[in-house]
Short mmCIF file of C-alpha atoms and ligand atoms in Angstrom, two decimals:
data_model
loop_
_atom_site.label_atom_id
_atom_site.label_comp_id
_atom_site.label_asym_id
_atom_site.label_seq_id
_atom_site.Cartn_x
_atom_site.Cartn_y
_atom_site.Cartn_z
CA MET A 1284 0.00 0.00 0.00
CA LYS A 1285 1.38 3.41 -0.99
CA ILE A 1286 1.60 6.10 1.67
CA THR A 1287 -0.27 9.29 0.83
CA TYR A 1288 0.64 12.88 1.65
CA GLU A 1289 -2.33 12.94 4.03
CA GLN A 1290 -0.89 9.97 5.93
CA ILE A 1291 2.54 11.62 6.15
CA LYS A 1292 0.89 14.75 7.58
CA GLU A 1293 -1.18 12.63 9.97
CA SER A 1294 1.98 10.94 11.34
CA ALA A 1295 3.72 14.32 11.72
CA ALA A 1296 0.69 15.85 13.48
CA PHE A 1297 0.57 12.96 15.96
CA ILE A 1298 4.27 13.39 16.78
CA GLU A 1299 3.83 17.14 17.21
CA GLN A 1300 0.93 16.51 19.60
CA GLN A 1301 3.37 14.51 21.74
CA GLY A 1302 5.33 17.70 22.35
CA ILE A 1303 7.98 17.35 19.67
CA ALA A 1304 8.65 20.87 18.48
CA LYS A 1305 11.01 21.97 15.73
CA PRO A 1306 13.77 19.34 15.86
CA HIS A 1307 16.84 20.75 14.12
CA VAL A 1308 18.74 17.60 13.14
CA GLY A 1309 17.32 14.19 12.21
CA ILE A 1310 19.42 11.10 12.94
CA ILE A 1311 18.93 7.52 11.74
CA LEU A 1312 20.82 4.92 13.76
CA GLY A 1313 21.72 1.70 11.98
CA THR A 1314 22.18 -1.90 13.03
CA GLY A 1315 23.97 -2.12 16.37
CA LEU A 1316 24.47 1.64 16.35
CA GLY A 1317 21.94 2.90 18.90
CA GLY A 1318 24.58 3.97 21.44
CA LEU A 1319 24.42 7.64 20.49
CA VAL A 1320 21.08 7.75 22.29
CA SER A 1321 22.81 7.64 25.69
CA SER A 1322 24.40 11.00 24.83
CA ILE A 1323 21.00 12.56 24.12
CA GLN A 1324 19.20 14.35 26.95
CA ILE A 1325 15.88 12.75 26.22
CA ILE A 1326 12.77 14.91 26.30
CA LYS A 1327 10.36 12.40 24.77
CA GLU A 1328 10.43 8.82 23.45
CA ILE A 1329 7.73 7.48 21.15
CA ASP A 1330 7.38 3.83 20.18
CA TYR A 1331 6.96 3.43 16.43
CA ALA A 1332 4.00 1.17 17.16
CA SER A 1333 2.01 4.10 18.57
CA ILE A 1334 2.53 6.42 15.58
CA PRO A 1335 -0.18 6.29 12.93
CA ASN A 1336 1.00 4.76 9.61
CA PHE A 1337 4.46 3.82 10.99
CA PRO A 1338 5.51 0.24 10.36
CA VAL A 1339 6.82 -1.74 13.34
CA SER A 1340 10.44 -2.92 13.16
CA THR A 1341 10.73 -6.71 13.10
CA VAL A 1342 14.50 -6.91 13.56
CA GLU A 1343 15.54 -7.79 17.10
CA SER A 1344 18.77 -5.82 16.91
CA HIS A 1345 16.73 -2.68 16.13
CA LYS A 1346 14.76 -0.87 18.76
CA GLY A 1347 11.72 0.77 17.29
CA LYS A 1348 11.67 4.18 18.91
CA LEU A 1349 11.71 7.82 18.00
CA ILE A 1350 13.89 9.77 20.44
CA TYR A 1351 13.50 13.52 20.82
CA GLY A 1352 15.95 15.45 22.92
CA GLU A 1353 19.02 17.64 23.10
CA LEU A 1354 22.43 16.69 21.79
CA GLU A 1355 25.23 19.23 22.12
CA GLY A 1356 22.62 21.89 22.75
CA LYS A 1357 20.69 21.10 19.55
CA LYS A 1358 17.20 19.64 19.32
CA VAL A 1359 17.49 16.27 17.60
CA LEU A 1360 15.01 13.64 16.52
CA ALA A 1361 16.67 10.24 16.33
CA MET A 1362 15.35 6.99 14.96
CA GLN A 1363 16.56 4.17 17.18
CA GLY A 1364 16.05 1.45 14.62
CA ARG A 1365 15.05 1.82 11.00
CA PHE A 1366 12.98 -0.14 8.50
CA HIS A 1367 14.46 -2.40 5.85
CA TYR A 1368 13.17 -3.74 2.57
CA TYR A 1369 13.93 -7.32 3.69
CA GLU A 1370 11.42 -6.98 6.52
CA GLY A 1371 8.69 -6.91 3.90
CA TYR A 1372 7.85 -3.22 3.97
CA ASN A 1373 7.43 -1.24 0.82
CA MET A 1374 9.68 1.69 0.02
CA GLN A 1375 7.11 4.29 1.05
CA GLN A 1376 6.83 2.70 4.48
CA ILE A 1377 10.61 2.50 4.85
CA THR A 1378 11.02 6.18 4.05
CA LEU A 1379 7.95 7.54 5.85
CA PRO A 1380 9.94 8.63 8.94
CA VAL A 1381 12.27 10.76 6.81
CA ARG A 1382 9.35 12.48 5.14
CA VAL A 1383 7.77 13.04 8.54
CA MET A 1384 11.04 14.49 9.88
CA LYS A 1385 11.05 17.03 7.07
CA LEU A 1386 7.46 18.08 7.85
CA LEU A 1387 8.44 18.44 11.52
CA GLY A 1388 11.11 20.95 10.54
CA VAL A 1389 14.30 18.90 10.49
CA GLN A 1390 17.00 20.86 8.62
CA GLN A 1391 19.68 18.20 8.18
CA LEU A 1392 19.75 14.44 8.29
CA LEU A 1393 22.59 12.25 9.59
CA ILE A 1394 22.44 8.54 8.76
CA SER A 1395 24.46 5.57 9.99
CA ASN A 1396 24.52 1.97 8.87
CA ALA A 1397 26.48 -1.25 9.15
CA ALA A 1398 28.03 -2.34 5.87
CA GLY A 1399 30.46 -4.79 4.37
CA ALA A 1400 33.79 -3.47 3.04
CA VAL A 1401 34.13 -4.31 -0.65
CA ASN A 1402 37.13 -2.02 -1.01
CA LEU A 1403 39.73 -4.22 0.62
CA ASN A 1404 41.87 -1.23 1.62
CA TYR A 1405 39.12 -0.45 4.13
CA LYS A 1406 39.46 -2.63 7.21
CA LYS A 1407 36.63 -3.93 9.33
CA GLY A 1408 35.95 -1.71 12.30
CA SER A 1409 36.69 1.46 10.35
CA LEU A 1410 34.21 4.08 9.15
CA MET A 1411 33.34 5.18 5.62
CA LEU A 1412 31.73 8.46 4.68
CA LEU A 1413 29.33 8.06 1.77
CA ASP A 1414 30.41 10.19 -1.14
CA ASP A 1415 27.90 8.58 -3.52
CA HIS A 1416 25.64 5.55 -3.84
CA ILE A 1417 24.46 2.86 -6.24
CA ASN A 1418 20.87 1.73 -5.85
CA LEU A 1419 20.60 -2.04 -6.41
CA LEU A 1420 17.25 -2.31 -4.64
CA PRO A 1421 14.40 -3.53 -6.84
CA GLU A 1422 12.07 -0.65 -5.98
CA ASN A 1423 12.24 3.10 -5.57
CA PRO A 1424 10.39 5.13 -2.92
CA LEU A 1425 9.43 7.76 -5.52
CA THR A 1426 7.62 5.30 -7.80
CA GLY A 1427 3.98 6.21 -8.38
CA LYS A 1428 2.21 9.55 -8.48
CA ASN A 1429 4.62 12.26 -7.39
CA ILE A 1430 3.77 14.11 -4.17
CA ASN A 1431 4.34 17.61 -5.56
CA GLU A 1432 4.06 19.16 -2.11
CA LEU A 1433 7.25 17.32 -1.13
CA GLY A 1434 9.42 17.63 -4.22
CA PRO A 1435 9.79 17.35 -8.00
CA ARG A 1436 8.99 14.36 -10.21
CA PHE A 1437 12.59 13.94 -11.34
CA PRO A 1438 14.86 14.93 -8.46
CA ASP A 1439 18.49 15.62 -9.22
CA MET A 1440 21.02 13.13 -7.84
CA SER A 1441 24.29 14.68 -8.94
CA GLN A 1442 25.25 15.28 -5.30
CA PRO A 1443 23.14 13.01 -3.06
CA PHE A 1444 25.23 13.73 0.03
CA ASP A 1445 25.60 17.29 1.26
CA LYS A 1446 29.03 18.73 0.52
CA ASN A 1447 29.13 20.95 3.59
CA ILE A 1448 28.14 18.27 6.09
CA ASN A 1449 30.59 15.85 4.48
CA GLN A 1450 33.35 18.45 4.76
CA LEU A 1451 32.48 18.96 8.41
CA LEU A 1452 32.55 15.20 9.04
CA LYS A 1453 35.96 14.87 7.40
CA LYS A 1454 37.40 17.80 9.37
CA THR A 1455 35.94 16.42 12.61
CA ALA A 1456 37.37 12.97 11.92
CA LYS A 1457 40.82 14.43 11.34
CA GLU A 1458 40.71 16.55 14.48
CA ASN A 1459 39.66 13.58 16.59
CA ASN A 1460 41.92 10.92 15.08
CA VAL A 1461 38.99 8.90 13.75
CA THR A 1462 39.74 7.00 10.53
CA LEU A 1463 37.09 8.01 8.03
CA HIS A 1464 37.38 6.52 4.55
CA GLU A 1465 35.28 7.88 1.74
CA GLY A 1466 33.47 5.90 -0.91
CA VAL A 1467 30.45 4.57 -2.75
CA TYR A 1468 27.75 2.60 -0.92
CA ALA A 1469 25.79 0.00 -2.86
CA SER A 1470 22.39 -0.98 -1.46
CA VAL A 1471 21.15 -4.54 -1.85
CA PRO A 1472 17.81 -6.01 -0.77
CA GLY A 1473 19.20 -8.71 1.57
CA PRO A 1474 18.53 -10.36 3.96
CA ASN A 1475 21.17 -12.84 2.81
CA LEU A 1476 24.73 -11.59 2.66
CA GLU A 1477 26.30 -11.61 -0.79
CA THR A 1478 27.94 -14.42 -2.70
CA ARG A 1479 31.57 -14.17 -3.82
CA ALA A 1480 30.43 -13.40 -7.35
CA GLU A 1481 28.13 -10.65 -6.08
CA TYR A 1482 30.96 -9.01 -4.10
CA ARG A 1483 33.10 -9.11 -7.25
CA TYR A 1484 30.26 -7.52 -9.19
CA ILE A 1485 29.70 -4.76 -6.62
CA LYS A 1486 33.40 -3.93 -6.65
CA LEU A 1487 33.46 -3.95 -10.45
CA ILE A 1488 30.60 -1.47 -10.75
CA GLY A 1489 32.31 0.92 -8.32
CA GLY A 1490 31.05 0.02 -4.86
CA ASP A 1491 33.33 0.42 -1.84
CA ALA A 1492 30.79 -0.83 0.69
CA VAL A 1493 27.57 -2.82 0.56
CA GLY A 1494 24.56 -2.80 2.86
CA MET A 1495 20.82 -3.23 3.06
CA SER A 1496 19.60 0.27 3.89
CA THR A 1497 20.20 4.01 3.58
CA VAL A 1498 19.66 4.56 -0.16
CA PRO A 1499 15.83 4.79 0.06
CA GLU A 1500 16.12 7.36 2.85
CA VAL A 1501 18.72 9.33 0.90
CA ILE A 1502 16.50 9.35 -2.20
CA VAL A 1503 13.50 10.83 -0.34
CA ALA A 1504 15.74 13.30 1.51
CA ASN A 1505 17.04 14.54 -1.85
CA HIS A 1506 13.50 14.64 -3.23
CA MET A 1507 12.52 16.96 -0.38
CA ASN A 1508 15.72 19.01 -0.59
CA LEU A 1509 16.76 17.86 2.89
CA PRO A 1510 20.58 17.90 3.14
CA CYS A 1511 21.90 14.58 4.35
CA ALA A 1512 25.13 12.74 5.12
CA ALA A 1513 25.74 9.08 5.89
CA VAL A 1514 28.51 7.09 7.56
CA SER A 1515 28.96 3.31 7.26
CA VAL A 1516 30.50 1.26 10.02
CA LEU A 1517 32.40 -1.42 8.11
CA THR A 1518 31.65 -4.64 9.94
CA ASP A 1519 33.17 -7.27 7.64
CA GLU A 1520 35.65 -7.54 4.81
CA CYS A 1521 34.11 -8.84 1.62
CA ASN A 1522 37.06 -10.49 -0.08
CA PRO A 1523 35.70 -12.86 -2.73
CA ASP A 1524 39.03 -14.71 -2.86
CA ASN A 1525 39.08 -15.38 0.88
CA LEU A 1526 35.50 -15.15 2.10
CA HIS A 1527 34.59 -16.36 5.59
CA PRO A 1528 31.05 -16.89 6.81
CA VAL A 1529 29.94 -13.92 8.89
CA SER A 1530 27.25 -14.01 11.55
CA LEU A 1531 24.93 -11.26 12.76
CA GLN A 1532 26.67 -11.48 16.15
CA GLU A 1533 30.06 -10.71 14.58
CA ILE A 1534 28.53 -7.77 12.72
CA LEU A 1535 27.00 -6.47 15.95
CA ASP A 1536 30.26 -6.93 17.89
CA VAL A 1537 32.30 -5.00 15.34
CA ALA A 1538 29.61 -2.32 15.13
CA ALA A 1539 29.65 -1.91 18.92
CA GLU A 1540 33.42 -1.43 18.89
CA ALA A 1541 33.51 0.98 15.94
CA GLU A 1542 30.52 2.91 17.21
CA LYS A 1543 32.69 5.00 19.55
CA GLY A 1544 34.25 6.85 16.61
CA LEU A 1545 30.87 7.31 14.98
CA ILE A 1546 29.41 8.80 18.18
CA THR A 1547 32.31 11.26 18.41
CA LEU A 1548 31.74 12.33 14.81
CA PHE A 1549 27.97 12.72 15.06
CA LYS A 1550 28.13 14.60 18.37
CA LYS A 1551 30.73 17.08 17.18
CA VAL A 1552 29.03 17.59 13.85
CA VAL A 1553 25.60 18.13 15.42
CA ALA A 1554 27.19 20.84 17.57
CA CYS A 1555 28.17 22.68 14.36
CA LEU A 1556 24.93 22.23 12.39
N1 LIG B 2829 26.57 -7.20 2.94
C1 LIG B 2829 25.41 -6.58 3.10
N2 LIG B 2829 25.06 -5.96 4.20
C2 LIG B 2829 25.92 -5.94 5.21
C3 LIG B 2829 27.16 -6.57 5.11
C4 LIG B 2829 27.50 -7.22 3.92
O1 LIG B 2829 28.59 -7.80 3.76
N3 LIG B 2829 27.79 -6.37 6.29
C5 LIG B 2829 26.96 -5.65 7.08
N4 LIG B 2829 25.82 -5.40 6.42
#
């Protein structure tokens, strides 16, 4: 079922009624990356399940909550847990929270995710700033009648990630001794990890990292002219010539370790936004 503009407004109105006023920065926290929340002075938490039209996250490693509070003196609205295509949701459901954030007044969007390193110069446990993306998902959130109130029919994608926020992230990483690679993120549907041949293919077409999220959210953010930036936590090395089985637990363990650098980056950048 497609989500209508009326439904997006209904979700936003419900959240506003809960006392969420003018959040400045939106944040999406990826798999195993909810730790930033403990740095937020929480004003209000809302379970996704209580918000009209919001899907409910089915992934155990994802908490389904909207967190509103102050981070570094800025009002932020963070998604603790996001929605994935492999859970069975359609693209409009997956991206509804981003559209709602925009209606609530969010000015910039920061996104994190866990991803596999296809560029073998990038080691597991390090971070990668998204400079660009390749959409390998079988659907697009903008398919169907365009919602003209939100953005144009054919949004430009020449610069999907905001230059200024990316510059700020790179500067912050340098100042804080956090290794931050830069590269292209390819989004796949999942939920299975990739085969050796698929990793070879992703590398061949220009991917540096691969994951199962982020691109739908980035597409709707660009549609609505909402500046966004995204950082991948590289949780496994996808070497087709020496590929080891990787479990969700290993991905979560590496994410937990690498999250410290990500939290430093997001906190310092929010302070400057
Ligand atoms: N592939 C896809 N998604 C992922 C991976 C991967 O190797 N690692 C973490 N998320």
